[in-house]
Short mmCIF file of C-alpha atoms in Angstrom, two decimals:
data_model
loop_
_atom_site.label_atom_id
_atom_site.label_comp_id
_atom_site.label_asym_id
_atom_site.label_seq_id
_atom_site.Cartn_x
_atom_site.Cartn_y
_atom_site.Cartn_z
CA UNK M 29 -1.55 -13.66 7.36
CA UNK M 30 -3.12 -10.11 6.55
CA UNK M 31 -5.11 -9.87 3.78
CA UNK M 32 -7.18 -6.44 2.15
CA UNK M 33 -10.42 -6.86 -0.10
CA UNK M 34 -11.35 -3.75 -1.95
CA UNK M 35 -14.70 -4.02 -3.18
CA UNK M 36 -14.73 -2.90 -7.03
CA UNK M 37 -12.22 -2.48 -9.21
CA UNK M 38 -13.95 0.24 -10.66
CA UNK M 39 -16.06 3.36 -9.26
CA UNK M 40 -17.59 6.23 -11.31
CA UNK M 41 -19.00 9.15 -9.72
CA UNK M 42 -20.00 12.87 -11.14
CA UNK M 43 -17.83 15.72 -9.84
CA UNK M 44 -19.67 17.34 -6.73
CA UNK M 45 -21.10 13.72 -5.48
CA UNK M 46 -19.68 11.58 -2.60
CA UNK M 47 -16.86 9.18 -3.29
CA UNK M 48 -17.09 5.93 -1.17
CA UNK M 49 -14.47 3.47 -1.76
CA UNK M 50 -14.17 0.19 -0.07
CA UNK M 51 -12.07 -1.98 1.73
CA UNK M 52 -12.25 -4.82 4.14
CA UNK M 53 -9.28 -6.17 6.10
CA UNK M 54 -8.37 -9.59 7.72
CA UNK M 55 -5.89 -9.55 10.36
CA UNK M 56 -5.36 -12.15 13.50
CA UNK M 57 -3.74 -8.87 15.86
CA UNK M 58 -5.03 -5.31 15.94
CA UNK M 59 -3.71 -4.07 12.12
CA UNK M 60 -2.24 -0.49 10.87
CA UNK M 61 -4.02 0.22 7.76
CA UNK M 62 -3.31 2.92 4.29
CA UNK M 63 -5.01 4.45 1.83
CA UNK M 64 -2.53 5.36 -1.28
CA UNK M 65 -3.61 7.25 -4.61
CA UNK M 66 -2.02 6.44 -7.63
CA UNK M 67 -2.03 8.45 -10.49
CA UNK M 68 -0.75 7.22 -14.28
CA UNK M 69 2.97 6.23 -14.10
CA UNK M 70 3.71 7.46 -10.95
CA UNK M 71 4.65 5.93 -7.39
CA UNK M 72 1.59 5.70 -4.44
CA UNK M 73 1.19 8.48 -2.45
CA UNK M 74 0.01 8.12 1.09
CA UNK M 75 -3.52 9.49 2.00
CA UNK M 76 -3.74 8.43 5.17
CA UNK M 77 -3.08 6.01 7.86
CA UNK M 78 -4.99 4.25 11.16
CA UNK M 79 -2.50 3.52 13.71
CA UNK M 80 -5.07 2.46 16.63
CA UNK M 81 -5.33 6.37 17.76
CA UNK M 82 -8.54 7.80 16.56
CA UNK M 83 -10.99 5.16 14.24
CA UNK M 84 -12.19 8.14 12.14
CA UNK M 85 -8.74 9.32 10.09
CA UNK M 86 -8.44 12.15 7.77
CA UNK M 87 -5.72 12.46 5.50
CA UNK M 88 -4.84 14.90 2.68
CA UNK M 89 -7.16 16.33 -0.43
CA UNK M 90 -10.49 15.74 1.90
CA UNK M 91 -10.50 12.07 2.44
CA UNK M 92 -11.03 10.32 5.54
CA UNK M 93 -11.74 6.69 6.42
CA UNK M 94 -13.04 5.13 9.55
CA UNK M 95 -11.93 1.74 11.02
CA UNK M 96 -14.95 -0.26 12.01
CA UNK M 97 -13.45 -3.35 14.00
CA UNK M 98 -16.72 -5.07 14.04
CA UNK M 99 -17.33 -4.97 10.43
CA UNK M 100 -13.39 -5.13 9.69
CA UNK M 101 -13.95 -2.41 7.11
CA UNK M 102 -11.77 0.73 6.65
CA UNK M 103 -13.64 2.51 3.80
CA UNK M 104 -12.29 5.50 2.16
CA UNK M 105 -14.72 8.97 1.83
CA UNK M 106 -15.01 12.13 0.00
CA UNK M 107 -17.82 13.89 0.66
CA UNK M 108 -17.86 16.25 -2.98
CA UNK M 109 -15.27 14.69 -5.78
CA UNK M 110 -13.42 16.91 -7.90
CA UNK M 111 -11.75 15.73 -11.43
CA UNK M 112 -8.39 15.72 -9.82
CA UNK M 113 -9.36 12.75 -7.45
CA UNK M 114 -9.45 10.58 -10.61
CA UNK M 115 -6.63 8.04 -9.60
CA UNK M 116 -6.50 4.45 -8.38
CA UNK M 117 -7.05 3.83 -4.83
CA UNK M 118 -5.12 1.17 -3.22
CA UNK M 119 -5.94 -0.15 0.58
CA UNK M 120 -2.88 -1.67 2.65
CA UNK M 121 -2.88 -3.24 6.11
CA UNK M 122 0.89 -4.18 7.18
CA UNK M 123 1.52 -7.47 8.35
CA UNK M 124 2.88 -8.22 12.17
CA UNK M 125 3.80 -11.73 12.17
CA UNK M 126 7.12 -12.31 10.08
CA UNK M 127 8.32 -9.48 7.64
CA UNK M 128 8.64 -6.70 9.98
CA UNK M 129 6.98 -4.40 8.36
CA UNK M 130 5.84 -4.86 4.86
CA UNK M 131 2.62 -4.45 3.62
CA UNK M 132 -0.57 -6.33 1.77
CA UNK M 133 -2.26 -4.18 -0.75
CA UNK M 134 -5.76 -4.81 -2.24
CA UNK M 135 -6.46 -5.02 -5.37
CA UNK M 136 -7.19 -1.44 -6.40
CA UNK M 137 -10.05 0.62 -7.09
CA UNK M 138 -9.96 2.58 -10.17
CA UNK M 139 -11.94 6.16 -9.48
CA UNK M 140 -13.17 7.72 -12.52
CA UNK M 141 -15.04 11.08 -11.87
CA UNK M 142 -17.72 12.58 -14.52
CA UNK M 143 -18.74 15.98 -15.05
CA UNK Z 1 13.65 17.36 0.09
CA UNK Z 2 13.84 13.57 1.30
CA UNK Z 3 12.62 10.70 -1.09
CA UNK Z 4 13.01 7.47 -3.09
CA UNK Z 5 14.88 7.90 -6.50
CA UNK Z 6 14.01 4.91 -9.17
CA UNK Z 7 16.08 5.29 -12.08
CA UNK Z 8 15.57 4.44 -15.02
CA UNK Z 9 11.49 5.87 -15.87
CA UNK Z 10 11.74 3.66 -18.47
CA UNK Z 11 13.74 0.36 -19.59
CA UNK Z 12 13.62 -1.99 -22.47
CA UNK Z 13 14.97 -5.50 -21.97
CA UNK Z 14 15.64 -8.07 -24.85
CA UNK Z 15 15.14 -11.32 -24.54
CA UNK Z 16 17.54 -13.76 -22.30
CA UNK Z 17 19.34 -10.15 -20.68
CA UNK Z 18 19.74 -9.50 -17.14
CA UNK Z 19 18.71 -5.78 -16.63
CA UNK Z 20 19.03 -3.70 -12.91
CA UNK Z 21 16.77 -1.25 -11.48
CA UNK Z 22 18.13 1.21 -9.66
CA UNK Z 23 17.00 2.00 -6.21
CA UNK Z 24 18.54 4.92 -3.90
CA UNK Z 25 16.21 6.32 -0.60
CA UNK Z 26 17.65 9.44 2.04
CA UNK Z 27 15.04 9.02 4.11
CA UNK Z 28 17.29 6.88 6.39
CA UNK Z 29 14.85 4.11 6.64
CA UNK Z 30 16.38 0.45 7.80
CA UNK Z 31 13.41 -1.58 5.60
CA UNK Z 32 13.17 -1.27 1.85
CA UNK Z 33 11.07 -3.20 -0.49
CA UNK Z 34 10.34 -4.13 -4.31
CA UNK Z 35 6.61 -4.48 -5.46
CA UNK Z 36 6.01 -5.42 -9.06
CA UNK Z 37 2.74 -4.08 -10.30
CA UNK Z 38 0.51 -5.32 -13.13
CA UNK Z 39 -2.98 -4.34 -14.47
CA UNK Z 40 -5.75 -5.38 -12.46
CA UNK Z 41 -3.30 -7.51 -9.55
CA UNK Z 42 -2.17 -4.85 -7.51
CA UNK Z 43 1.12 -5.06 -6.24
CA UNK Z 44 2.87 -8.01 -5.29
CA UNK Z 45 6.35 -8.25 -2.91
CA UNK Z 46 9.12 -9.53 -4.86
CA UNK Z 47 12.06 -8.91 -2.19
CA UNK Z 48 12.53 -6.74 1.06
CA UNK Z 49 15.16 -5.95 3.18
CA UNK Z 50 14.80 -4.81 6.84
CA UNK Z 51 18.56 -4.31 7.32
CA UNK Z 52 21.56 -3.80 5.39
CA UNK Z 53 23.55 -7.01 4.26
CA UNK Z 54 20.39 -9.07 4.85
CA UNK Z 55 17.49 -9.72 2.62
CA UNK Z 56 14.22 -11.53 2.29
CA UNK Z 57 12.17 -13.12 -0.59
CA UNK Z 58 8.73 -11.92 -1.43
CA UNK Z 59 5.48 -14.17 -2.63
CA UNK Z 60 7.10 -13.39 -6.63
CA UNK Z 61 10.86 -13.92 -5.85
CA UNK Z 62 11.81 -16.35 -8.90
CA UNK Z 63 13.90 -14.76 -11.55
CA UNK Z 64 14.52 -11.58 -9.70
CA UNK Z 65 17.87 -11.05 -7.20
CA UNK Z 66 18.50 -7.94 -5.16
CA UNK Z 67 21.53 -6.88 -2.81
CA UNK Z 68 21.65 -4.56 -0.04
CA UNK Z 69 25.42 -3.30 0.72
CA UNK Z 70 24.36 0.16 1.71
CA UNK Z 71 21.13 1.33 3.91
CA UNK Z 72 20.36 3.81 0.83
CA UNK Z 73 20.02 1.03 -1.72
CA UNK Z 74 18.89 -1.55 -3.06
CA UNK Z 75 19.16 -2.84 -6.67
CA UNK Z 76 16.61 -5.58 -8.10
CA UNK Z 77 18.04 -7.60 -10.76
CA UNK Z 78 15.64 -8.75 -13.21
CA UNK Z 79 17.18 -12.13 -14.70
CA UNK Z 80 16.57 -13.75 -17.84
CA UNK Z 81 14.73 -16.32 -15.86
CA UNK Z 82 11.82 -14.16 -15.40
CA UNK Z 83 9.84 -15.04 -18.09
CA UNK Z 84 7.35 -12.43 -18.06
CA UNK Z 85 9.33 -9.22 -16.92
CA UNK Z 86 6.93 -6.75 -18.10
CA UNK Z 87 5.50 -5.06 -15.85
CA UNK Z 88 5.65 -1.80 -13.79
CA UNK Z 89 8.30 -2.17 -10.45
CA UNK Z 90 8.32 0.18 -7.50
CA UNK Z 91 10.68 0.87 -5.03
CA UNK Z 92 9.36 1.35 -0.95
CA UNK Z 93 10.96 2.29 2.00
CA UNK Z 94 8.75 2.18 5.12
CA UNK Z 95 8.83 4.55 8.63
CA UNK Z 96 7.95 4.13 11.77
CA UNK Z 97 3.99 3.25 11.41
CA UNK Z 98 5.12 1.23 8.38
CA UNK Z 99 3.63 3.37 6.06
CA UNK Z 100 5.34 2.91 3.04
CA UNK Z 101 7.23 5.64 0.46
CA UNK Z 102 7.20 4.86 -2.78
CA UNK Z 103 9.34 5.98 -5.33
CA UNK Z 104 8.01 7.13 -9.34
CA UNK Z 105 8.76 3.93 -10.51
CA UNK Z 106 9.96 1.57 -13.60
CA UNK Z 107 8.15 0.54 -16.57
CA UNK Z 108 10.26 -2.60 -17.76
CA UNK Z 109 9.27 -3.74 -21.26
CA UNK Z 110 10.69 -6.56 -23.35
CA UNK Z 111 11.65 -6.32 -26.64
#
């Protein structure tokens, strides 16, 4: 079975600082893993995606994450937050064994973002 | 513009009805799924469907049925054996990495 760990359910940084969010992954085969934002009553948007190409990913609104197969980690970076980037974060790996495609979320990190 | 459509935003349920969520994609994906979401747990898989006419239960399947007669939909039914139907439900459809597209969602209250 896949499985995702995100590591604090809550993060608060000041506008201008870096944003690390993280996430650790347990998979028996090579895994695709997600980053989705969520903001207030609305659906997950995709930010981006590891598909075994490149290990360092960017995706949209200046966030990238890098897969680290040795420390099964694919954390999620800003490098200067904004206010808009306050959202929940959710990590996703997608199973391969059994359920074609569907995917295991974490938990959820809640990003709040100070002035 | 290509997308999921959940309809209604909002729905209020009494107690013992069965109430349907509404489910439609264009994105002509084969695999569609139903996450329920609740404070603090994430989201959980209550049913998916990789083809049409076929089905599969999730790890929250009791008191929830879906059907899947068309590739562009695919209804959850929220029985009145769910006894704790509140929550927030989204609608996925996944592509060809599996990344998933979500659609705005469904607050589901009881009344």
């Amino acid at each position: 079975a896949q499985s995702v760990t995100q590591l604090g359910s809550h993060v608060s940084v000041s506008e201008g600082a870096l944003v690390l969010l993280r996430c650790n992954y347990s998979s028996s085969v090579p895994p695709y893993l997600f980053w989705y934002v969520q903001y207030p009553n609305q659906g997950l948007q995709l930010l981006l995606k590891y598909t075994s190409a490149a290990t360092l990913v960017k995706g949209i609104n200046g966030f990238e994450a890098e897969f680290k197969k040795s420390e099964t980690s694919f954390h999620l970076t800003k490098p200067s937050a904004h206010m808009s980037d306050a959202a929940e974060y959710f990590c996703a790996v997608r199973g391969t064994t059994g359920g074609g495609n569907k995917l295991t979320f974490g938990t959820g990190t809640q990003l709040k973002v100070e002035l | 513009d290509g997308g999921i459509t959940q309809s209604p935003k909002y729905l209020f349920r009494k107690e013992g009805q069965n109430v349907t969520l509404s489910c439609e994609q264009n994105l002509n994906h084969d695999a569609m799924y139903w996450y329920r979401q609740d404070p603090g747990q994430g989201l959980r898989l209550i049913y998916y469907s990789q083809i049409v006419n076929d089905f599969q239960k999730g790890d929250i399947a009791e008191g929830y049925s879906v059907s899947r007669e068309k590739k562009e939909s695919f209804p959850l039914t929220v029985t009145s054996a769910q006894k704790n139907p509140t929550a927030f439900y989204l609608c996925a459809s996944t592509g060809a990495f599996a990344e998933a597209f979500f659609g705005q969602g469904t607050r589901l209250t009881v009344v």
